[in-house]
Coordinates of C-alpha atoms and ligand atoms in Angstrom, one line a residue:
M1308 CA 12.6 18.7 -44.4
I1309 CA 13.4 22.4 -43.9
I1310 CA 12.0 23.8 -40.7
E1311 CA 10.5 27.2 -41.3
P1312 CA 11.5 29.4 -38.4
G1313 CA 8.5 30.3 -36.2
L1314 CA 6.0 28.1 -37.9
N1315 CA 4.1 25.3 -36.1
Q1316 CA 4.8 22.5 -38.6
A1317 CA 2.2 20.1 -37.2
D1318 CA -0.5 22.8 -37.3
T1319 CA -1.9 21.6 -34.0
P1320 CA -2.1 23.5 -30.7
L1321 CA 0.8 22.9 -28.3
K1322 CA -0.1 20.4 -25.6
V1323 CA 0.1 21.6 -22.0
G1324 CA -0.1 19.5 -18.9
T1325 CA 1.4 16.6 -17.1
A1326 CA 1.5 13.0 -18.3
G1327 CA -1.5 10.9 -17.1
R1328 CA -1.1 9.6 -13.6
R1329 CA 0.6 6.2 -13.4
P1330 CA -2.1 3.7 -12.5
T1331 CA -1.7 2.3 -9.0
R1332 CA -3.6 0.5 -6.4
A1333 CA -5.6 2.7 -4.0
V1334 CA -4.5 2.6 -0.4
A1335 CA -6.9 4.0 2.3
V1336 CA -5.3 5.6 5.3
Q1337 CA -8.0 6.3 7.9
W1338 CA -8.8 7.5 11.3
G1339 CA -12.5 7.4 12.3
G1340 CA -14.6 8.8 9.5
R1341 CA -11.6 10.5 7.9
V1342 CA -10.2 8.5 4.9
V1343 CA -7.1 9.7 3.0
Q1344 CA -6.7 7.8 -0.2
V1345 CA -3.2 7.4 -1.5
G1346 CA -2.9 6.3 -5.2
G1347 CA -5.6 4.9 -7.4
N1348 CA -6.0 8.3 -9.1
A1349 CA -6.6 10.2 -5.9
P1350 CA -5.0 13.7 -5.8
V1351 CA -1.4 13.7 -4.7
V1352 CA -1.4 13.7 -0.9
V1353 CA 0.7 16.1 1.2
Q1354 CA 2.5 14.7 4.1
S1355 CA 4.8 16.1 6.8
M1356 CA 6.7 14.9 9.9
T1357 CA 6.9 16.2 13.4
N1358 CA 10.3 17.0 15.0
T1359 CA 9.1 17.0 18.6
D1360 CA 9.9 14.3 21.1
T1361 CA 7.0 11.9 20.7
A1362 CA 7.2 11.1 24.5
D1363 CA 6.1 14.7 25.0
A1364 CA 2.5 14.1 24.0
I1365 CA 1.3 17.7 24.4
A1366 CA 4.1 19.3 22.3
T1367 CA 3.6 16.6 19.6
A1368 CA -0.2 17.0 19.5
I1369 CA 0.2 20.7 19.1
Q1370 CA 2.7 20.4 16.3
V1371 CA 0.5 17.8 14.5
K1372 CA -2.4 20.2 14.8
D1373 CA -0.3 23.0 13.3
L1374 CA 0.8 20.8 10.4
A1375 CA -2.7 19.5 9.8
Q1376 CA -4.2 23.1 9.9
A1377 CA -1.5 24.2 7.4
G1378 CA -2.8 21.4 5.1
S1379 CA -0.8 18.3 5.9
E1380 CA -3.2 15.4 5.1
L1381 CA -1.1 12.8 6.8
V1382 CA 1.4 13.5 9.7
R1383 CA 4.2 11.1 10.6
I1384 CA 5.6 10.9 14.1
T1385 CA 8.7 9.2 15.4
V1386 CA 8.1 6.1 17.5
N1387 CA 11.5 5.1 18.7
T1388 CA 11.3 4.3 22.4
P1389 CA 8.8 2.7 24.8
E1390 CA 8.2 6.2 26.2
A1391 CA 7.2 7.4 22.8
A1392 CA 5.0 4.4 22.0
R1393 CA 3.3 4.8 25.3
E1394 CA 2.3 8.4 24.5
V1395 CA 0.9 7.7 21.0
P1396 CA -2.6 6.9 22.2
A1397 CA -2.5 10.1 24.3
I1398 CA -1.5 12.2 21.3
R1399 CA -4.3 10.7 19.3
E1400 CA -6.9 11.4 22.1
Q1401 CA -5.6 14.9 22.4
L1402 CA -6.0 15.5 18.6
D1403 CA -9.5 14.0 18.7
R1404 CA -10.4 16.3 21.5
M1405 CA -9.2 19.2 19.3
N1406 CA -11.2 17.9 16.4
V1407 CA -8.1 17.2 14.4
S1408 CA -8.8 14.0 12.5
V1409 CA -5.6 13.9 10.5
P1410 CA -4.3 10.2 10.3
L1411 CA -1.0 9.6 12.2
V1412 CA 1.8 7.5 10.6
G1413 CA 4.3 5.9 13.0
D1414 CA 7.9 6.0 11.9
F1415 CA 9.7 2.8 13.1
H1416 CA 13.3 1.8 12.9
Y1417 CA 15.2 -1.0 14.7
N1418 CA 12.7 -1.8 17.4
G1419 CA 9.3 -1.3 15.6
H1420 CA 8.4 -5.0 15.9
K1421 CA 8.9 -4.9 19.7
L1422 CA 7.2 -1.5 20.2
L1423 CA 4.1 -2.5 18.2
A1424 CA 3.9 -5.8 20.1
D1425 CA 4.4 -4.3 23.5
F1426 CA 2.1 -1.3 23.0
P1427 CA -1.1 -2.5 21.3
E1428 CA -2.9 0.8 22.0
C1429 CA -0.1 2.5 20.0
A1430 CA -0.6 0.0 17.1
Q1431 CA -4.3 0.8 17.2
A1432 CA -3.9 4.6 17.4
L1433 CA -1.7 4.9 14.4
S1434 CA -3.3 4.8 11.0
K1435 CA -0.2 3.6 9.1
Y1436 CA 3.2 2.2 9.9
R1437 CA 6.4 3.2 8.1
I1438 CA 8.8 0.3 8.0
N1439 CA 12.4 0.6 7.0
P1440 CA 13.6 -2.9 5.9
G1441 CA 17.2 -1.8 6.1
N1442 CA 16.9 -1.1 9.8
M1443 CA 15.5 -4.4 11.2
G1444 CA 18.6 -6.3 12.1
G1445 CA 20.5 -8.9 10.0
G1446 CA 20.0 -12.4 8.9
K1447 CA 17.1 -14.4 10.2
K1448 CA 16.3 -11.7 12.8
R1449 CA 15.6 -9.2 10.0
G1450 CA 13.0 -11.6 8.4
D1451 CA 11.4 -12.4 11.8
N1452 CA 11.2 -8.7 12.8
F1453 CA 9.7 -7.7 9.5
A1454 CA 7.2 -10.6 9.7
Q1455 CA 6.2 -9.5 13.2
M1456 CA 5.5 -5.9 12.1
I1457 CA 3.4 -7.1 9.1
E1458 CA 1.5 -9.4 11.4
V1459 CA 0.5 -6.5 13.6
A1460 CA -0.5 -4.5 10.4
C1461 CA -2.7 -7.3 9.3
R1462 CA -4.2 -7.7 12.8
Y1463 CA -5.1 -4.0 13.1
E1464 CA -5.9 -3.7 9.4
K1465 CA -3.3 -0.9 8.9
P1466 CA -1.5 -0.1 5.7
V1467 CA 2.3 0.2 5.7
R1468 CA 4.8 2.2 3.8
I1469 CA 7.9 0.1 3.0
G1470 CA 10.4 3.0 3.0
V1471 CA 13.8 2.2 1.7
N1472 CA 16.5 4.8 2.2
W1473 CA 20.0 4.8 0.7
G1474 CA 21.5 5.8 4.0
S1475 CA 20.2 2.6 5.6
L1476 CA 20.0 0.2 2.7
D1477 CA 19.9 -3.5 3.6
H1478 CA 23.6 -4.2 3.6
E1479 CA 23.2 -8.0 3.1
L1480 CA 21.2 -7.4 -0.1
M1481 CA 23.6 -4.8 -1.3
A1482 CA 26.6 -7.2 -0.7
R1483 CA 24.8 -10.0 -2.6
M1484 CA 24.0 -7.7 -5.5
M1485 CA 27.6 -6.4 -5.6
D1486 CA 28.8 -10.0 -5.8
D1487 CA 26.4 -10.8 -8.6
N1488 CA 27.5 -7.6 -10.3
S1489 CA 31.1 -8.7 -10.2
R1490 CA 30.2 -11.7 -12.3
R1491 CA 28.7 -9.5 -15.1
A1492 CA 30.7 -9.4 -18.3
Q1493 CA 30.7 -5.7 -17.9
P1494 CA 30.0 -4.8 -14.2
W1495 CA 27.9 -1.8 -13.4
D1496 CA 29.4 1.0 -11.3
A1497 CA 28.6 0.8 -7.6
Q1498 CA 26.1 3.7 -7.8
A1499 CA 24.0 1.8 -10.4
V1500 CA 24.0 -1.3 -8.3
M1501 CA 22.9 0.8 -5.3
R1502 CA 20.0 2.3 -7.3
D1503 CA 19.0 -1.2 -8.4
A1504 CA 19.3 -2.5 -4.8
L1505 CA 16.9 0.2 -3.5
V1506 CA 14.2 -0.8 -6.0
V1507 CA 14.8 -4.5 -5.4
S1508 CA 14.6 -4.0 -1.6
A1509 CA 11.3 -2.1 -1.8
I1510 CA 9.6 -4.5 -4.2
S1511 CA 10.9 -7.7 -2.6
N1512 CA 9.8 -6.6 0.8
A1513 CA 6.4 -5.6 -0.5
R1514 CA 6.0 -9.1 -2.1
R1515 CA 7.1 -10.7 1.2
A1516 CA 4.5 -8.6 3.1
E1517 CA 1.8 -9.9 0.7
E1518 CA 3.0 -13.5 1.3
L1519 CA 2.6 -12.8 5.0
G1520 CA -1.0 -11.8 4.4
L1521 CA -1.0 -8.1 4.0
P1522 CA -3.4 -7.1 1.2
S1523 CA -1.7 -5.5 -1.9
N1524 CA -3.8 -2.4 -1.4
A1525 CA -2.3 -1.8 2.0
I1526 CA 1.2 -1.1 0.7
V1527 CA 2.9 2.1 -0.3
L1528 CA 6.6 2.2 -1.4
S1529 CA 9.3 4.8 -1.2
C1530 CA 13.0 4.7 -2.2
K1531 CA 14.6 7.9 -0.9
V1532 CA 18.0 9.2 -1.9
S1533 CA 19.5 12.7 -1.5
H1534 CA 20.6 13.4 -5.0
V1535 CA 18.2 14.8 -7.6
Q1536 CA 19.2 12.7 -10.6
D1537 CA 19.4 9.5 -8.5
L1538 CA 16.0 10.1 -7.1
I1539 CA 14.5 10.6 -10.6
T1540 CA 16.1 7.4 -12.0
V1541 CA 15.2 5.3 -9.0
Y1542 CA 11.5 6.3 -9.0
Q1543 CA 11.2 5.9 -12.7
D1544 CA 12.5 2.4 -12.4
L1545 CA 10.4 1.6 -9.3
S1546 CA 7.2 2.8 -11.0
A1547 CA 7.9 0.8 -14.1
R1548 CA 8.3 -2.4 -12.1
C1549 CA 5.2 -2.4 -9.8
D1550 CA 1.8 -0.8 -9.3
Y1551 CA 2.0 0.0 -5.6
P1552 CA 1.5 3.8 -5.0
V1553 CA 4.7 5.6 -4.2
H1554 CA 5.7 8.3 -1.7
L1555 CA 8.1 10.9 -3.1
G1556 CA 10.7 12.8 -1.2
L1557 CA 14.2 13.9 -1.5
T1558 CA 15.8 12.7 1.7
E1559 CA 18.1 15.1 3.6
A1560 CA 17.2 17.8 1.1
G1561 CA 18.8 20.5 3.3
M1562 CA 18.1 24.0 4.6
G1563 CA 16.4 27.0 3.1
S1564 CA 16.5 27.6 -0.6
K1565 CA 18.8 24.7 -1.3
G1566 CA 16.4 22.2 0.2
I1567 CA 13.4 23.8 -1.6
V1568 CA 15.1 24.0 -5.0
A1569 CA 16.5 20.4 -4.9
S1570 CA 13.2 19.0 -3.7
T1571 CA 11.2 20.9 -6.3
A1572 CA 13.6 20.0 -9.1
A1573 CA 13.4 16.3 -8.3
L1574 CA 9.7 16.0 -7.6
S1575 CA 8.5 18.2 -10.5
V1576 CA 10.2 16.0 -13.0
L1577 CA 8.5 12.9 -11.5
L1578 CA 5.1 14.5 -11.0
Q1579 CA 5.2 15.8 -14.6
Q1580 CA 5.7 12.1 -15.7
G1581 CA 2.6 11.1 -13.6
I1582 CA 4.8 9.5 -10.9
G1583 CA 4.0 10.2 -7.2
D1584 CA 1.0 9.6 -5.1
T1585 CA 2.1 11.3 -1.9
I1586 CA 4.9 13.8 -1.2
R1587 CA 6.9 15.2 1.7
I1588 CA 9.5 17.9 1.5
S1589 CA 12.3 17.1 4.0
L1590 CA 13.5 20.5 4.8
T1591 CA 16.0 21.1 7.6
P1592 CA 14.3 23.9 9.7
E1593 CA 16.4 26.9 10.6
P1594 CA 16.8 27.2 14.4
G1595 CA 13.4 28.2 15.7
G1596 CA 12.0 27.9 12.2
D1597 CA 8.4 27.1 11.4
R1598 CA 7.9 23.4 10.7
R1599 CA 4.8 24.2 8.6
R1600 CA 7.2 25.4 5.9
E1601 CA 7.5 21.9 4.5
V1602 CA 3.7 21.7 4.1
I1603 CA 3.5 25.1 2.4
V1604 CA 6.4 24.2 0.0
A1605 CA 4.7 20.8 -0.9
Q1606 CA 1.4 22.6 -1.6
E1607 CA 3.2 25.3 -3.7
I1608 CA 4.9 22.6 -5.8
L1609 CA 1.6 20.9 -6.5
Q1610 CA -0.3 24.1 -7.1
S1611 CA 2.4 25.6 -9.3
M1612 CA 2.2 22.5 -11.5
G1613 CA -1.6 22.8 -11.7
L1614 CA -2.0 19.4 -10.0
R1615 CA -3.9 20.7 -7.0
A1616 CA -5.2 24.0 -5.5
F1617 CA -4.8 24.9 -1.9
T1618 CA -4.7 28.6 -1.5
P1619 CA -5.2 31.6 -3.8
M1620 CA -2.0 32.4 -5.7
V1621 CA -0.4 35.8 -5.8
V1622 CA 1.4 36.7 -9.0
A1623 CA 3.9 39.5 -8.3
C1624 CA 6.6 41.0 -10.5
P1625 CA 10.2 40.8 -9.3
G1626 CA 10.6 44.6 -9.4
C1627 CA 13.3 46.5 -11.2
G1628 CA 14.7 49.9 -11.8
R1629 CA 11.3 51.2 -12.8
T1630 CA 10.0 51.0 -9.3
S1631 CA 12.2 52.3 -6.5
S1632 CA 9.8 51.9 -3.6
T1633 CA 9.1 48.7 -1.7
V1634 CA 5.3 49.4 -1.6
F1635 CA 4.4 46.7 -4.1
Q1636 CA 6.8 44.1 -2.4
E1637 CA 5.1 44.8 1.0
L1638 CA 1.7 44.6 -0.6
A1639 CA 2.4 41.3 -2.3
D1640 CA 3.8 39.8 0.9
S1641 CA 0.9 41.0 3.1
I1642 CA -1.8 39.8 0.6
Q1643 CA -0.2 36.4 0.3
S1644 CA 0.0 36.0 4.1
Y1645 CA -3.5 37.3 4.5
L1646 CA -4.9 34.9 1.9
R1647 CA -3.1 31.9 3.5
D1648 CA -4.2 32.9 7.0
Q1649 CA -7.8 33.0 5.9
M1650 CA -7.8 29.6 4.3
P1651 CA -8.7 27.4 7.3
V1652 CA -12.0 29.3 7.4
W1653 CA -12.4 30.2 3.7
K1654 CA -12.0 26.6 2.4
N1655 CA -15.3 25.6 4.0
R1656 CA -17.1 28.9 3.6
Y1657 CA -16.0 29.7 0.1
P1658 CA -15.6 26.6 -2.0
G1659 CA -13.4 27.2 -5.0
V1660 CA -11.6 30.2 -3.5
E1661 CA -8.3 28.2 -3.6
T1662 CA -8.2 28.6 -7.4
M1663 CA -8.4 32.4 -7.3
N1664 CA -5.4 34.4 -8.8
V1665 CA -4.3 37.8 -7.4
A1666 CA -1.8 40.0 -9.2
V1667 CA 0.3 42.6 -7.5
M1668 CA 2.5 44.5 -10.0
G1669 CA 5.2 47.1 -9.7
C1670 CA 4.5 49.5 -12.6
V1671 CA 2.7 50.2 -15.8
V1672 CA 4.9 48.0 -18.1
N1673 CA 3.4 44.7 -17.2
G1674 CA 1.0 45.8 -14.4
P1675 CA -2.2 46.3 -16.2
G1676 CA -1.8 43.3 -18.6
E1677 CA -0.9 40.9 -15.8
S1678 CA -3.7 42.3 -13.6
R1679 CA -6.2 41.9 -16.3
H1680 CA -5.3 38.2 -16.6
A1681 CA -5.8 37.6 -12.8
D1682 CA -9.2 37.4 -11.1
I1683 CA -8.2 40.5 -9.2
G1684 CA -5.1 42.6 -9.7
I1685 CA -3.5 45.9 -8.8
S1686 CA -0.9 47.8 -10.7
L1687 CA 1.1 50.1 -8.4
P1688 CA 2.8 53.2 -9.6
G1689 CA 6.5 53.0 -10.7
T1690 CA 9.0 55.7 -10.3
G1691 CA 7.8 58.9 -12.0
E1692 CA 4.3 57.5 -12.7
V1693 CA 1.1 59.2 -11.5
P1694 CA 0.8 58.0 -7.8
S1695 CA -2.3 56.0 -8.3
A1696 CA -3.0 52.2 -8.4
P1697 CA -5.7 50.9 -10.8
V1698 CA -7.5 47.8 -9.6
Y1699 CA -8.7 45.2 -12.1
V1700 CA -11.5 42.7 -11.3
D1701 CA -12.2 39.9 -13.7
G1702 CA -10.2 41.7 -16.4
K1703 CA -12.0 45.1 -16.1
R1704 CA -10.5 48.2 -14.6
T1705 CA -12.7 49.2 -11.6
V1706 CA -11.4 51.7 -9.0
T1707 CA -8.1 53.6 -8.7
L1708 CA -6.6 53.6 -5.2
K1709 CA -4.4 56.5 -4.0
G1710 CA -2.6 57.5 -0.8
D1711 CA -1.4 55.7 2.3
T1712 CA -4.2 53.2 2.6
I1713 CA -3.8 51.4 -0.7
A1714 CA -3.0 48.1 1.1
Q1715 CA -6.0 48.1 3.4
E1716 CA -8.4 49.2 0.6
F1717 CA -7.1 46.5 -1.7
Q1718 CA -7.5 43.9 1.0
A1719 CA -11.1 45.0 1.5
I1720 CA -11.7 44.7 -2.2
V1721 CA -10.3 41.2 -2.2
E1722 CA -12.6 40.3 0.7
Q1723 CA -15.7 41.6 -1.0
Y1724 CA -14.7 39.8 -4.2
V1725 CA -14.3 36.5 -2.4
E1726 CA -17.7 36.9 -0.6
R1727 CA -19.5 37.8 -3.8
R1728 CA -17.9 35.2 -6.0
Y1729 CA -17.4 32.2 -3.8
G1730 CA -20.0 32.9 -1.0
A1731 CA -23.2 30.8 -0.6
G1732 CA -25.2 33.6 -2.2
D1733 CA -23.6 32.8 -5.6
T1734 CA -24.2 29.1 -5.9
N1735 CA -23.2 29.1 -9.6
N1736 CA -19.8 30.5 -8.6
N1737 CA -20.3 33.1 -11.3
K1738 CA -17.7 35.7 -11.8
V1739 CA -18.5 39.2 -10.5
G1740 CA -18.0 42.1 -12.8
G1741 CA -16.4 45.4 -11.9
Ligands
SF4_2266 S1 6.1 45.3 -13.9 FE1 7.4 47.2 -13.9 S2 8.4 47.2 -11.9 FE2 7.6 45.1 -12.3 S3 9.4 44.1 -13.2 FE3 8.1 44.8 -14.9 S4 9.0 46.7 -15.4 FE4 9.8 46.3 -13.4

């Protein structure tokens, strides 16, 4: 068949959107009346992890609060020593006093079985336990320690995440699988065996947990690696072999743009295929950096893909030689920060505001067109253009701003728009005209 250039041969509209979500069991992670469902077609959940010393209850509670207010729906804390385990109930109480109901996940390695047994109030205050089967000792000890943790999870009715990581893969399992591999007619390369071992470790430990009495709807799995292509392959395989919900994350993603780009590349491919029930972006913070960044990046990935909406999005052009001032860059930045800062209050007061689109454009080439497509947009003057900035509301040109107060006036217009469109007075959420 000869393909006619430019013609849609199938004569059907192009399909847009992600694949249907992979069906999984639903796992409830709860604290008090707050229930966060992972899997079972619930929206993809955003997680984060503190980097404070858990033994410092006040510092940890403050960081958990910050992460929760930024939008983290589960927060994981390190529980690595008796001092840390002892403080977990105090952290929980402090959060409850501050009306922060986000469920806490305890991250255990090596001594989790002992800490959970020795500190029952810690076991109770946590809403979920992360267990790394590769960090539980060797031989019979490994099985006993794992069983002890699962027994505590059953007793307190807590779900667990069986979190396998390639940096701490069960070396006995890996050795066994390498031996088996050597007997293949055509042995796989070591990386392929490692990928297989990650999946086998996660699923076999989940089955063992079920044999020990943990309900199948109390298990989440993860298999984290630090290379994008490995991560995609491992999760595709894991998802095809079981129906437990999965937690996605590129481990040791790195700092700054490298960590963001690598995480986005890996997670977007999987999310597009319907794989992933909860995500965390493991960014290495810059010294003194803001830990909430990992929450914002996770939200932006999900919102950019159209999977969830968290905060109004600002569309801004990149700028070019047609605009020599930084006015539009400053306006785009200040409006994005302003919108994000308002969300803790707006999300309750103005339901639906998180889906609003705002455009801030640098000149007349794409400015009016992009602004018309947004709910509210502004087209700033480029070099040599008349020094005025037309504002578009719901596709219609309304006012034209001029002078030094464009930013303040535009922000006021946005505020009025939000109040009129999403406020209680407009229960139908009807669009407002210009
Ligand atoms: S809208 Fe204007 S300033 Fe912005 S990138 Fe396009 S041409 Fe350049």
